[in-house]
Amino acid sequence: MLFAIVPLIVDGLANAALIFFVAVGLTLVFSVLRILNVAHGSFYSIGAYVAASIGLWIISSGLNPWLSFPALLIAAALVAALMGPLIERTLVHWTYGKGEAVQILVTFGLFLILEDLQRIVFGVRSIYADTPMALLGVSEIGGIIYLNYQLLLIGLAVLTLIGLRLFIRHTRQGKLISAVVEDREVSEAMGINTRRIFMMAFTLGVFLAALGGALATPTSGVAPGLGAETMVLAFAVAAIAGLGQVEGAAVAAVIVGVARVLAIYYVPALDAVAPYLVMLVVLLIWPYGLFGTTQSRRI
Amino acid sequence: MQHSFDRRAFARTGLAAVAALAIAGGAKAQDAPSEFNIGIFTFSSGPAAAYGMPGRQGAELMIDMINEAGGVGGVPVRATFVDEAQGAEGVISEYRRLANDPDTQVMLAALSSSNCLALAPVAEQIGMPTISWNCDTHQLFLEDDLQFTFRPNGNTVPEFAAFAAYMVTVNPDVRRIAIINPDYAFGHDAGEIVKATLAAIAPEVEVVAELYPRLGTSSFQTEISRLSAARPDAIFSNLWGADLENFVRQAQPRGLFNQSQVVLALGETVLESLNLPDGVIAGMLGDGWWNTPTARANPMTVEFTDAYLERYGEHPVFPTMKMANALLFMQEAVEDAIAATDGAWPTRAQIAAAMEGRTFNSLTGTAVLREDNDAVVDQVIGLTTNESDLGFTTLTSMVRYPGEMLMPPIGGDPIEWLSTLTPDWLDSLPAPGSYN
């Protein structure tokens, strides 16, 4: 019995790990900026493209292939540093205080622009940069061969969750973010520079999405359309958790990951819809998500 | 059958009437245009571009070669390319837009089976000669008596029945198979055909897993675990484009190719770009490989292949050859239509009439168009080997199954026809290795 369950758990967690990075970024941005950023998936795919490009450059230049690992992190940091502040200060900043429809339209427009930019810059053919996967080798678990890189991803997702929790609860910047999330007006009245907090939170969200994309490149091809695919899954995770719930996103990612794996193993026809069926059931029972809370509307 | 004959006779009369009306109504046999406009539909973006772009490149090169040799009937060809990645609605809209130009006289559409099925009624309605240059769903000609849609290529039934036959011939100990195909008509049709063929010719084979991941899936890791857990003796797949590349790149390090006999129906497309291990059953849809004995014996194929390699830095793959074949088929038909009109430029209906019932010598073999406008084409399959002078994986132990041995008769249910096959049928087929 255990022999049969172990692959389900490993596959479920490996699935969840990849979704987690992008979903937690989405939910973090929502909790601070109160914006559902439809363009969030594009940062995932741009992170993937940049990481793959740097990885391929490292190999073609004859550099040490182990440099491919720090390159994944550098790619995500680059994308966040270049795009986070720029987009938040221009397009996103303009939507603060506007209705949800405006925010969604603006970020959707941004998504379309970024998708086309990727086609222009990186072309339309798939890119593969799998050196980190090849370097780490494989392990046999429950009679099935897994990539050690998949196991590494699970560990990295857990470390990221712990790191985010420590950052928000135990650093000054994290506490400032918490204060803004709790009450923006009071925070401003207390002298907190909310503009700066917004930019920081948005950039952190971009970094997490780009990191998810960068970490996905060694095990999957990078092609146009990746951003949309990821965004929809990330939204399902964020909705199940309750928008704005960082720890909840981790739990929801595991639920979605396991649901998808169970579908592939036992009801393959439901593979594509499994995450959304789970989302539907959760929202029917808990309209604000598993960890979401109702909020009073201030007039 | 009588009913079917009557329908056909009626439709043919209708076609003749359309042609007559077109001639009488002003679209009469006319002066040659300054350019012969055609629409070419393929995927030039997204995951399917890995398959669609070689087709587009093949079209660009073949059109250049045709034009350098004087064009079609002395008129240079000008192609407008349409990206199928925009979806069926956009594809239909682009098709109609191009068809509005009276100088556009032929469409090469499409790559995707779904798009071919969506465009066929439009082609009939407009009266536009349409060459299905790649799509191979057998459903295209199953129900409707199409007059303007032609497929000088193979279709799913002979193609995938051939792979099932080859698999049980080279690996008679197979008892458990798994299937992983894309989640749309092409993938599901192939699954049904493989299962029906195996049930008839190797009834002891059991299907232990059937997966249909979404077209454009970037990660197959869970599917690979599932396949691995099912412990199949063989895995059949008709994944293609970036999906195929992703699957191979992800499955190989996880030992799937060592654990099971893998069958990649569109494996020829990745021979040069991926390092497939030895012994994978790989092939193409139909006979369209530049490196078959038949193709190598054709000077025009050699010229095309060399020019392609020089221009694009890679060898053509079978979608390239299918596209080139489709353009040559079009050229032959148009020039015959010109001859039939005593040198006047033909109408769309006259071009369609010239396409009917052709026996076409392609770059890679022969395509014989039946009454239903679907072609009988041979099927080439082999085993991968890395012992090759080419510097990349190639095929050995090849077989060229004659198309007529694999093609179900017109009008019947092809799946039912497959169920009439018997294990003895395998003995009547050429042996693997007979076509090297």
XYZ file of C-alpha atoms in Angstrom:
735
model
C 0.000 0.000 0.000
C 2.763 2.400 1.058
C 4.594 1.416 -2.111
C 1.647 2.749 -4.131
C 1.136 5.927 -2.093
C 4.734 7.152 -2.065
C 4.814 8.064 -5.799
C 1.522 9.920 -5.377
C 2.983 11.972 -2.541
C 6.263 12.695 -4.334
C 4.501 13.666 -7.566
C 1.926 15.728 -5.677
C 4.597 17.667 -3.784
C 6.736 18.159 -6.902
C 3.689 19.546 -8.705
C 2.779 21.734 -5.743
C 6.314 23.126 -5.440
C 6.262 24.661 -8.901
C 2.775 26.111 -8.544
C 3.585 27.454 -5.082
C 6.224 29.974 -6.172
C 3.961 31.746 -8.614
C 0.810 31.456 -6.477
C 2.429 32.869 -3.352
C 3.695 35.853 -5.354
C 0.212 36.462 -6.720
C -1.372 36.308 -3.294
C 1.313 38.503 -1.727
C 0.720 41.224 -4.304
C -3.025 40.977 -3.763
C -2.752 41.150 0.017
C -0.673 44.345 -0.067
C -1.794 46.175 -3.213
C -5.343 44.780 -3.377
C -4.843 44.114 -7.060
C -5.440 40.833 -8.861
C -2.502 41.036 -11.240
C -3.502 39.146 -14.389
C -0.017 39.766 -15.828
C 1.591 37.801 -12.979
C 1.961 34.674 -15.159
C 4.044 36.663 -17.630
C 6.710 37.229 -14.978
C 6.850 33.456 -14.564
C 7.457 32.918 -18.280
C 9.921 35.825 -18.542
C 11.834 34.367 -15.584
C 11.876 31.034 -17.411
C 13.116 32.585 -20.669
C 15.847 34.620 -18.958
C 17.015 31.632 -16.902
C 17.082 29.377 -19.971
C 18.980 31.996 -21.973
C 21.597 32.477 -19.238
C 21.855 28.693 -18.761
C 22.423 28.116 -22.470
C 24.989 30.941 -22.554
C 26.906 29.357 -19.644
C 27.127 26.036 -21.478
C 27.955 27.523 -24.877
C 30.687 29.677 -23.299
C 32.337 26.613 -21.781
C 31.861 27.880 -18.211
C 31.447 25.512 -15.257
C 27.991 23.922 -15.718
C 27.334 24.127 -11.964
C 27.022 27.882 -12.506
C 23.627 27.017 -13.991
C 22.252 26.783 -10.451
C 23.069 30.324 -9.268
C 22.012 31.460 -12.748
C 18.426 30.446 -11.926
C 18.393 32.760 -8.917
C 20.191 35.554 -10.773
C 17.662 35.352 -13.609
C 14.752 35.791 -11.199
C 16.493 38.671 -9.403
C 17.233 40.373 -12.719
C 13.636 40.148 -13.900
C 12.347 41.432 -10.557
C 14.854 44.302 -10.336
C 14.228 45.481 -13.882
C 10.499 44.940 -14.228
C 9.074 45.150 -10.693
C 9.708 48.830 -9.847
C 9.195 49.954 -13.451
C 5.779 48.353 -13.881
C 4.569 49.171 -10.369
C 5.566 52.843 -10.693
C 3.936 53.247 -14.089
C 0.968 51.052 -14.978
C 0.041 49.405 -11.676
C 0.419 52.596 -9.631
C -2.123 54.256 -11.879
C -4.800 51.686 -10.950
C -4.674 52.202 -7.166
C -8.063 53.202 -5.883
C -9.751 52.372 -9.177
C -12.407 49.694 -9.552
C -11.571 46.010 -9.960
C -12.667 46.083 -13.593
C -10.097 48.779 -14.425
C -7.370 46.922 -12.545
C -8.100 43.680 -14.378
C -8.277 45.404 -17.770
C -4.983 47.223 -17.221
C -3.112 44.141 -16.000
C -4.665 42.050 -18.781
C -3.426 44.603 -21.302
C -0.010 44.384 -19.682
C -0.175 40.588 -19.970
C -0.854 40.802 -23.718
C 1.996 43.278 -24.207
C 4.422 41.108 -22.253
C 3.373 37.959 -24.135
C 4.042 39.646 -27.487
C 7.332 41.079 -26.235
C 8.453 37.562 -25.331
C 7.676 36.358 -28.840
C 9.681 39.225 -30.322
C 12.672 38.803 -28.005
C 12.845 35.025 -27.545
C 11.130 33.774 -30.715
C 8.310 31.267 -31.023
C 10.206 27.982 -30.777
C 10.645 26.117 -27.484
C 13.892 26.643 -25.564
C 15.454 23.898 -23.441
C 18.114 24.371 -20.760
C 18.211 21.203 -18.686
C 21.793 21.235 -17.357
C 20.811 21.500 -13.659
C 18.537 18.467 -14.066
C 21.292 16.426 -15.718
C 23.898 17.404 -13.104
C 21.850 16.201 -10.145
C 21.015 12.726 -11.467
C 18.111 10.518 -10.377
C 16.794 8.551 -7.382
C 14.416 5.604 -7.217
C 11.456 6.091 -4.899
C 8.632 3.559 -4.649
C 9.923 1.762 -7.729
C 9.820 4.910 -9.866
C 12.809 6.911 -11.015
C 12.606 10.590 -10.052
C 14.890 13.438 -10.934
C 16.821 14.643 -7.905
C 16.078 18.108 -9.237
C 12.351 17.477 -8.586
C 13.173 16.652 -4.953
C 15.326 19.766 -4.722
C 12.357 21.846 -5.886
C 10.225 20.515 -3.032
C 12.942 21.518 -0.564
C 13.291 24.961 -2.138
C 9.549 25.573 -1.920
C 9.568 24.715 1.794
C 12.590 26.975 2.360
C 10.875 29.809 0.484
C 7.764 29.442 2.632
C 9.830 29.521 5.819
C 11.879 32.448 4.504
C 8.762 34.438 3.630
C 7.257 33.758 7.032
C 10.439 34.866 8.811
C 10.676 37.943 6.577
C 7.096 39.062 7.228
C 7.042 38.285 10.941
C 10.573 39.070 12.053
C 12.022 41.844 9.900
C 11.240 45.549 9.953
C 10.267 45.618 6.293
C 8.051 42.577 6.759
C 6.302 44.141 9.720
C 5.724 47.294 7.688
C 4.127 45.177 4.957
C 1.911 43.500 7.576
C 0.864 46.887 8.885
C -0.080 48.090 5.396
C -2.012 44.889 4.757
C -3.862 45.363 8.058
C -4.835 49.005 7.507
C -3.363 51.197 4.813
C -4.825 54.474 6.095
C -3.651 54.010 9.659
C -0.230 52.957 8.349
C 0.037 56.160 6.358
C -1.101 58.155 9.369
C 1.670 56.499 11.398
C 4.242 57.692 8.854
C 4.795 54.508 6.867
C 5.797 55.209 3.275
C 3.112 53.050 1.639
C 4.296 53.892 -1.882
C 7.608 52.280 -1.072
C 5.934 49.296 0.564
C 3.735 48.800 -2.506
C 6.728 48.858 -4.815
C 8.649 46.458 -2.577
C 5.763 44.003 -2.313
C 5.098 44.103 -6.050
C 8.784 43.536 -6.821
C 8.874 40.643 -4.354
C 5.828 39.166 -6.097
C 7.549 39.517 -9.486
C 10.657 37.871 -8.027
C 8.679 34.878 -6.729
C 6.917 34.402 -10.063
C 10.168 34.728 -12.012
C 11.865 32.346 -9.577
C 9.103 29.778 -10.209
C 9.658 30.114 -13.944
C 13.429 29.934 -13.623
C 13.251 26.832 -11.423
C 10.860 25.155 -13.897
C 13.212 25.480 -16.892
C 15.477 22.510 -16.160
C 12.523 20.106 -16.272
C 10.345 21.647 -18.941
C 10.568 23.466 -22.242
C 9.964 27.196 -22.392
C 7.545 28.289 -25.100
C 5.005 31.053 -25.697
C 1.827 30.400 -23.752
C 3.568 29.262 -20.585
C 2.492 32.406 -18.756
C -1.228 31.931 -19.365
C -1.110 28.263 -18.357
C 0.635 29.097 -15.099
C -1.471 32.116 -14.277
C -4.707 30.144 -14.369
C -3.288 27.474 -12.060
C -1.867 30.104 -9.708
C -5.223 31.808 -9.557
C -6.892 28.497 -8.644
C -4.380 28.046 -5.812
C -4.821 31.612 -4.569
C -8.614 31.284 -4.690
C -8.578 27.996 -2.782
C -6.299 29.463 -0.130
C -8.183 32.743 0.069
C -6.610 35.724 -1.671
C -3.901 37.243 0.476
C -3.025 34.100 2.449
C 0.690 33.354 2.102
C 0.822 30.179 4.222
C -2.556 29.147 2.855
C -1.112 29.303 -0.661
C 1.330 26.555 0.300
C -1.458 24.307 1.565
C -3.615 25.073 -1.474
C -0.703 24.348 -3.815
C -0.360 20.921 -2.224
C -4.117 20.330 -2.579
C -4.042 21.309 -6.263
C -0.860 19.349 -6.910
C -2.240 16.193 -5.295
C -5.627 16.615 -7.045
C -3.927 16.790 -10.425
C -1.745 13.778 -9.660
C -4.727 11.729 -8.438
C -6.562 12.603 -11.654
C -3.637 11.523 -13.838
C -3.258 8.257 -11.923
C -6.927 7.305 -11.602
C -9.155 9.474 -13.834
C -6.919 10.817 -16.623
C -9.885 12.411 -18.393
C -10.155 14.882 -15.495
C -6.480 15.815 -15.530
C -6.924 19.334 -16.897
C -10.007 20.228 -14.865
C -9.040 18.660 -11.523
C -7.555 21.875 -10.036
C -10.646 23.854 -11.011
C -13.041 21.215 -9.714
C -11.285 21.450 -6.361
C -11.503 25.238 -6.545
C -15.203 25.039 -7.320
C -15.930 22.734 -4.406
C -13.879 24.837 -1.978
C -15.509 28.103 -3.049
C -18.993 26.594 -2.824
C -18.353 25.655 0.794
C -15.968 28.483 1.782
C -16.650 31.475 -0.503
C -13.544 33.308 0.773
C -11.259 30.295 0.377
C -9.963 27.866 2.991
C -8.063 30.507 4.941
C -9.779 33.697 3.773
C -11.726 35.935 6.093
C -14.725 38.126 5.453
C -14.026 41.820 5.434
C -16.309 44.636 6.421
C -16.834 47.234 3.751
C -15.926 50.722 4.838
C -18.126 53.501 3.544
C -23.292 1.385 -51.626
C -25.907 2.282 -54.195
C -26.944 5.141 -51.955
C -23.348 6.291 -51.682
C -22.887 6.079 -55.478
C -25.990 8.153 -56.010
C -24.772 10.819 -53.624
C -21.445 10.941 -55.378
C -23.009 11.093 -58.799
C -25.259 13.875 -57.588
C -22.324 15.745 -56.098
C -20.294 15.378 -59.271
C -23.162 16.742 -61.303
C -23.331 19.589 -58.821
C -19.629 20.272 -59.234
C -19.977 20.336 -62.993
C -22.899 22.732 -62.634
C -20.879 24.988 -60.308
C -18.037 24.975 -62.810
C -20.375 25.788 -65.661
C -22.042 28.595 -63.719
C -18.680 29.993 -62.704
C -17.568 30.083 -66.310
C -20.835 31.551 -67.534
C -21.014 34.045 -64.681
C -17.936 36.042 -65.480
C -15.356 33.905 -63.700
C -14.804 32.497 -67.123
C -11.567 30.982 -68.280
C -9.501 34.069 -68.068
C -6.149 35.654 -68.742
C -3.303 34.543 -66.525
C -2.998 36.690 -63.400
C 0.246 38.518 -62.617
C 0.596 36.394 -59.479
C -0.904 33.078 -58.438
C -2.041 33.702 -54.864
C -2.364 30.926 -52.334
C -3.063 30.784 -48.606
C -0.897 28.524 -46.450
C -2.057 27.622 -42.962
C 0.435 26.314 -40.405
C 1.554 26.922 -36.833
C 4.231 29.579 -36.710
C 3.989 30.298 -32.989
C 3.420 28.417 -29.758
C 4.425 24.860 -28.890
C 3.106 23.531 -32.222
C 5.531 25.787 -34.107
C 8.237 23.165 -33.573
C 6.297 21.138 -36.142
C 4.673 23.957 -38.084
C 7.761 26.023 -38.823
C 9.555 23.237 -40.730
C 6.398 23.083 -42.844
C 6.465 26.826 -43.431
C 10.176 26.749 -44.257
C 9.497 23.918 -46.702
C 6.806 26.047 -48.330
C 9.089 29.075 -48.642
C 11.828 27.011 -50.240
C 9.575 25.057 -52.576
C 7.791 28.221 -53.716
C 11.175 29.810 -54.455
C 12.174 26.715 -56.433
C 8.892 26.709 -58.369
C 9.189 30.422 -59.105
C 12.827 30.130 -60.190
C 11.711 27.449 -62.636
C 9.055 29.758 -64.120
C 6.187 29.537 -61.621
C 2.913 27.658 -61.980
C 1.810 27.744 -65.601
C 4.269 30.596 -66.108
C 2.828 32.660 -63.229
C 4.843 33.279 -60.041
C 3.341 31.918 -56.825
C 2.732 34.321 -53.952
C 1.845 32.793 -50.572
C 0.113 34.383 -47.611
C 0.910 32.501 -44.405
C -1.684 32.196 -41.651
C -0.755 31.171 -38.109
C -3.032 28.390 -36.872
C -2.101 29.121 -33.255
C -4.874 31.738 -33.178
C -7.513 28.991 -32.936
C -10.247 27.692 -35.240
C -12.341 30.865 -35.158
C -9.453 33.044 -36.278
C -8.357 30.478 -38.843
C -11.820 30.389 -40.432
C -11.959 34.162 -40.462
C -8.530 34.403 -42.160
C -9.549 31.719 -44.658
C -12.666 33.681 -45.611
C -10.694 36.923 -45.833
C -8.163 35.377 -48.220
C -10.891 33.674 -50.226
C -12.548 37.046 -50.818
C -9.657 37.870 -53.119
C -10.626 36.312 -56.480
C -6.928 35.941 -57.329
C -6.488 33.525 -54.406
C -7.219 30.209 -56.047
C -5.853 27.495 -53.772
C -5.489 27.072 -50.018
C -3.060 24.717 -48.325
C -4.901 24.164 -45.076
C -4.255 22.987 -42.555
C -1.743 21.464 -40.181
C -4.154 20.762 -37.339
C -6.853 18.121 -37.739
C -9.266 20.312 -35.810
C -8.694 23.184 -38.230
C -9.108 20.918 -41.276
C -12.440 19.707 -39.913
C -13.498 23.300 -39.284
C -12.384 24.540 -42.722
C -13.793 21.745 -44.899
C -17.408 23.028 -44.826
C -16.153 26.560 -45.525
C -14.131 25.333 -48.521
C -17.223 23.574 -49.877
C -19.388 26.628 -49.331
C -16.959 29.000 -51.048
C -15.828 26.515 -53.690
C -12.157 26.926 -52.854
C -9.727 24.127 -53.778
C -8.140 23.232 -50.441
C -5.223 20.873 -49.988
C -5.040 19.349 -46.515
C -1.267 19.459 -46.500
C -0.788 17.821 -43.129
C -3.876 17.059 -41.043
C -4.630 13.375 -41.056
C -7.767 12.739 -39.085
C -9.696 9.989 -40.882
C -12.882 11.834 -39.889
C -12.241 14.443 -42.593
C -13.689 12.332 -45.399
C -15.774 9.981 -43.273
C -19.198 11.598 -43.436
C -19.276 14.307 -46.080
C -18.723 13.980 -49.795
C -16.215 16.789 -50.160
C -15.671 18.274 -53.613
C -13.116 20.986 -52.914
C -11.020 19.377 -50.148
C -8.145 17.073 -51.158
C -5.600 15.196 -49.097
C -2.591 13.911 -51.052
C -1.268 12.474 -47.752
C -1.941 9.599 -45.435
C -4.594 9.480 -42.744
C -4.747 8.285 -39.175
C -6.107 4.780 -39.842
C -3.290 3.366 -42.006
C -0.706 5.366 -40.108
C -1.425 4.116 -36.626
C -2.518 0.620 -37.657
C 0.947 0.378 -39.230
C 2.661 1.336 -35.986
C 0.676 -1.288 -34.064
C 1.611 -3.908 -36.684
C 5.293 -2.952 -36.612
C 5.382 -3.019 -32.805
C 3.994 -6.555 -32.439
C 6.208 -7.749 -35.312
C 9.510 -6.550 -33.852
C 8.443 -7.137 -30.257
C 6.037 -10.116 -30.175
C 6.363 -10.432 -26.385
C 4.501 -7.196 -25.746
C 1.539 -7.882 -23.451
C 0.963 -4.572 -21.669
C 0.883 -1.256 -23.483
C 0.329 2.312 -22.359
C -0.783 5.198 -24.532
C 0.105 8.873 -24.163
C -1.369 11.099 -26.868
C -2.445 14.741 -27.091
C -5.920 15.581 -25.823
C -7.781 16.315 -29.057
C -9.137 14.473 -32.094
C -5.717 13.429 -33.408
C -4.645 11.891 -30.109
C -7.938 10.216 -29.246
C -8.385 8.865 -32.800
C -4.894 7.380 -32.679
C -5.639 5.759 -29.323
C -8.799 4.149 -30.700
C -7.021 2.948 -33.861
C -4.090 1.423 -31.974
C -6.424 -0.333 -29.533
C -8.702 -1.624 -32.308
C -5.739 -2.875 -34.358
C -4.121 -4.597 -31.394
C -7.432 -6.174 -30.358
C -7.591 -7.719 -33.838
C -3.982 -8.724 -34.509
C -2.694 -9.283 -30.962
C -5.695 -9.848 -28.687
C -3.482 -10.859 -25.773
C -2.212 -7.257 -25.440
C -3.753 -5.289 -22.570
C -3.904 -1.485 -22.343
C -2.694 -0.597 -18.827
C -2.746 3.184 -18.989
C -4.206 5.789 -21.314
C -3.193 9.411 -20.869
C -4.247 12.395 -22.950
C -2.387 15.470 -21.694
C -3.405 18.877 -22.979
C -1.777 20.029 -26.222
C 1.006 22.411 -25.209
C 1.848 20.725 -21.902
C 5.241 21.922 -20.700
C 5.833 19.355 -17.964
C 5.069 15.636 -18.309
C 6.682 14.624 -15.005
C 3.512 13.246 -13.414
C 2.507 11.463 -16.618
C 5.979 9.886 -16.727
C 5.545 8.656 -13.147
C 2.155 7.204 -14.045
C 3.551 5.428 -17.112
C 6.459 4.139 -15.093
C 4.137 2.847 -12.355
C 1.962 1.016 -14.898
C 4.987 -1.103 -15.960
C 3.988 -1.367 -19.635
C 6.020 -3.462 -22.065
C 5.467 -0.772 -24.672
C 4.402 2.871 -24.712
C 2.709 4.280 -27.806
C 2.649 8.019 -28.388
C 1.650 10.387 -31.148
C 2.733 13.506 -29.246
C 4.209 16.049 -31.638
C 5.899 19.448 -31.806
C 7.181 20.857 -28.541
C 5.088 18.284 -26.631
C 7.104 15.477 -28.177
C 10.395 17.246 -27.460
C 9.350 17.909 -23.859
C 8.203 14.333 -23.335
C 11.404 12.790 -24.725
C 13.673 15.183 -22.827
C 11.839 14.501 -19.574
C 11.225 10.754 -19.971
C 14.707 9.766 -21.079
C 16.574 10.676 -17.867
C 13.817 8.988 -15.843
C 14.499 5.649 -17.483
C 11.259 5.270 -19.405
C 13.052 4.375 -22.620
C 14.967 1.601 -20.827
C 11.909 0.275 -19.049
C 9.573 -0.010 -22.049
C 9.621 -0.284 -25.831
C 8.715 3.267 -26.787
C 6.841 3.938 -30.027
C 6.987 7.545 -31.251
C 4.724 7.848 -34.267
C 6.115 11.294 -35.131
C 9.628 10.477 -33.944
C 11.233 11.362 -37.272
C 10.693 15.053 -36.502
C 13.116 14.927 -33.548
C 15.795 12.606 -34.920
C 18.190 15.478 -35.574
C 17.312 17.666 -32.590
C 17.257 15.043 -29.811
C 19.487 12.132 -28.904
C 16.983 9.307 -28.991
C 18.413 6.011 -27.744
C 18.760 3.020 -30.069
C 15.745 0.790 -30.600
C 12.893 3.306 -30.332
C 10.172 2.573 -32.894
C 9.911 5.856 -34.740
C 8.390 7.016 -37.924
C 6.316 9.603 -39.623
C 2.827 10.103 -40.896
C 2.911 8.518 -44.327
C 6.087 8.160 -46.346
C 7.515 11.673 -46.152
C 11.102 11.163 -45.096
C 13.901 12.671 -47.162
C 16.240 9.798 -46.257
C 14.247 6.814 -47.519
C 15.655 4.816 -50.461
C 12.755 6.097 -52.569
C 13.474 9.735 -51.744
C 17.239 9.414 -52.180
C 16.671 7.965 -55.660
C 14.714 11.062 -56.711
C 17.050 13.861 -57.961
C 14.473 16.537 -57.192
C 14.218 15.347 -53.576
C 17.983 15.428 -53.228
C 18.074 18.943 -54.666
C 15.311 20.082 -52.314
C 16.942 18.457 -49.279
C 20.349 19.968 -50.019
C 18.845 23.410 -50.586
C 16.874 23.129 -47.341
C 19.965 22.106 -45.374
C 21.912 24.997 -46.846
C 19.206 27.579 -46.166
C 18.041 26.490 -42.702
C 21.046 24.596 -41.324
C 19.024 21.445 -40.620
C 17.606 18.567 -42.613
C 13.962 18.702 -43.599
C 11.556 16.695 -41.452
C 8.446 14.996 -42.729
C 6.147 18.031 -42.243
C 8.560 19.863 -44.562
C 8.246 17.127 -47.168
C 4.461 16.996 -46.807
C 4.284 20.722 -47.484
C 6.643 20.483 -50.454
C 4.619 17.549 -51.807
C 1.376 19.496 -51.392
C 2.786 22.418 -53.399
C 3.959 20.107 -56.188
C 0.544 18.447 -56.194
C -1.023 21.895 -56.571
C 1.374 22.844 -59.375
C 0.630 19.656 -61.327
C -3.114 20.083 -60.956
C -3.133 23.754 -61.955
C -0.961 23.100 -64.995
C -3.208 20.212 -66.036
C -6.217 22.495 -65.590
C -4.557 25.078 -67.852
C -3.968 22.375 -70.447
C -7.607 21.304 -70.157
C -8.764 24.866 -70.830
C -6.555 25.177 -73.911
C -4.144 27.508 -72.229
C -6.670 29.822 -70.582
C -6.258 30.452 -66.866
C -8.532 28.049 -64.957
C -11.184 28.889 -62.401
C -11.199 27.516 -58.857
C -13.712 24.858 -59.897
C -11.564 23.818 -62.843
C -8.523 23.543 -60.579
C -10.543 21.403 -58.139
C -11.685 19.200 -61.009
C -8.050 18.707 -62.053
C -7.130 17.600 -58.535
C -9.677 14.789 -58.543
C -8.433 11.233 -58.861
C -4.801 12.162 -59.468
C -1.943 9.717 -59.162
C 0.753 11.980 -57.896
C 4.454 11.159 -57.838
C 5.658 13.061 -54.798
C 9.185 13.715 -53.547
C 8.896 10.703 -51.264
C 6.683 8.195 -53.044
C 3.297 8.036 -54.715
C -0.082 9.310 -53.590
C -3.163 7.913 -55.329
C -6.288 9.965 -54.733
C -9.437 7.885 -54.321
C -12.981 8.923 -55.206
C -13.373 10.449 -51.753
C -10.356 12.760 -52.413
C -8.320 10.955 -49.733
C -5.004 9.472 -50.855
C -3.535 6.029 -50.540
C 0.015 6.581 -49.301
C 2.662 4.136 -48.078
C 3.687 4.114 -44.435
C 7.375 4.148 -43.445
C 8.520 3.029 -39.969
C 11.873 2.048 -38.489
C 13.971 1.654 -35.365
C 16.276 4.409 -34.180
C 20.005 3.883 -34.428
C 22.888 6.127 -33.527
C 25.265 4.331 -35.868
C 24.912 6.740 -38.726
C 27.180 8.734 -41.018
C 24.853 11.695 -40.648
C 26.088 12.547 -37.156
C 22.657 12.211 -35.582
C 20.082 9.520 -34.877
C 18.552 7.903 -37.922
C 16.320 4.915 -38.724
C 17.204 1.323 -39.413
C 15.187 -1.910 -39.825
C 12.833 0.139 -41.933
C 9.703 -1.078 -43.584
C 7.544 0.541 -46.235
C 4.025 -0.798 -45.814
C 2.022 -0.444 -49.059
C -0.798 2.014 -48.517
C -3.448 -0.208 -50.098
C -2.825 -2.901 -47.443
C -3.616 -0.462 -44.640
C -6.385 1.673 -46.083
C -9.986 0.902 -45.119
C -12.508 0.923 -47.970
C -14.519 4.056 -48.766
C -17.811 4.439 -46.986
C -17.429 2.002 -44.098
C -16.538 2.460 -40.480
C -12.714 2.324 -40.427
C -12.584 1.107 -36.821
C -14.930 -1.738 -37.739
C -12.679 -2.549 -40.698
C -9.693 -2.757 -38.361
C -11.558 -5.297 -36.240
C -11.756 -7.595 -39.280
C -7.952 -7.922 -39.377
C -6.451 -11.121 -37.995
C -3.049 -12.087 -36.581
C -2.332 -13.750 -39.955
C -2.575 -10.326 -41.612
C 0.864 -9.540 -40.202
C 2.364 -12.312 -42.355
C 1.136 -10.584 -45.487
C 2.973 -7.355 -44.655
C 6.585 -6.655 -45.675
C 9.065 -7.494 -42.923
C 10.905 -4.848 -40.881
C 14.308 -4.381 -42.471
C 13.001 -4.965 -45.973
C 13.347 -1.268 -46.857
C 16.795 -0.097 -45.780
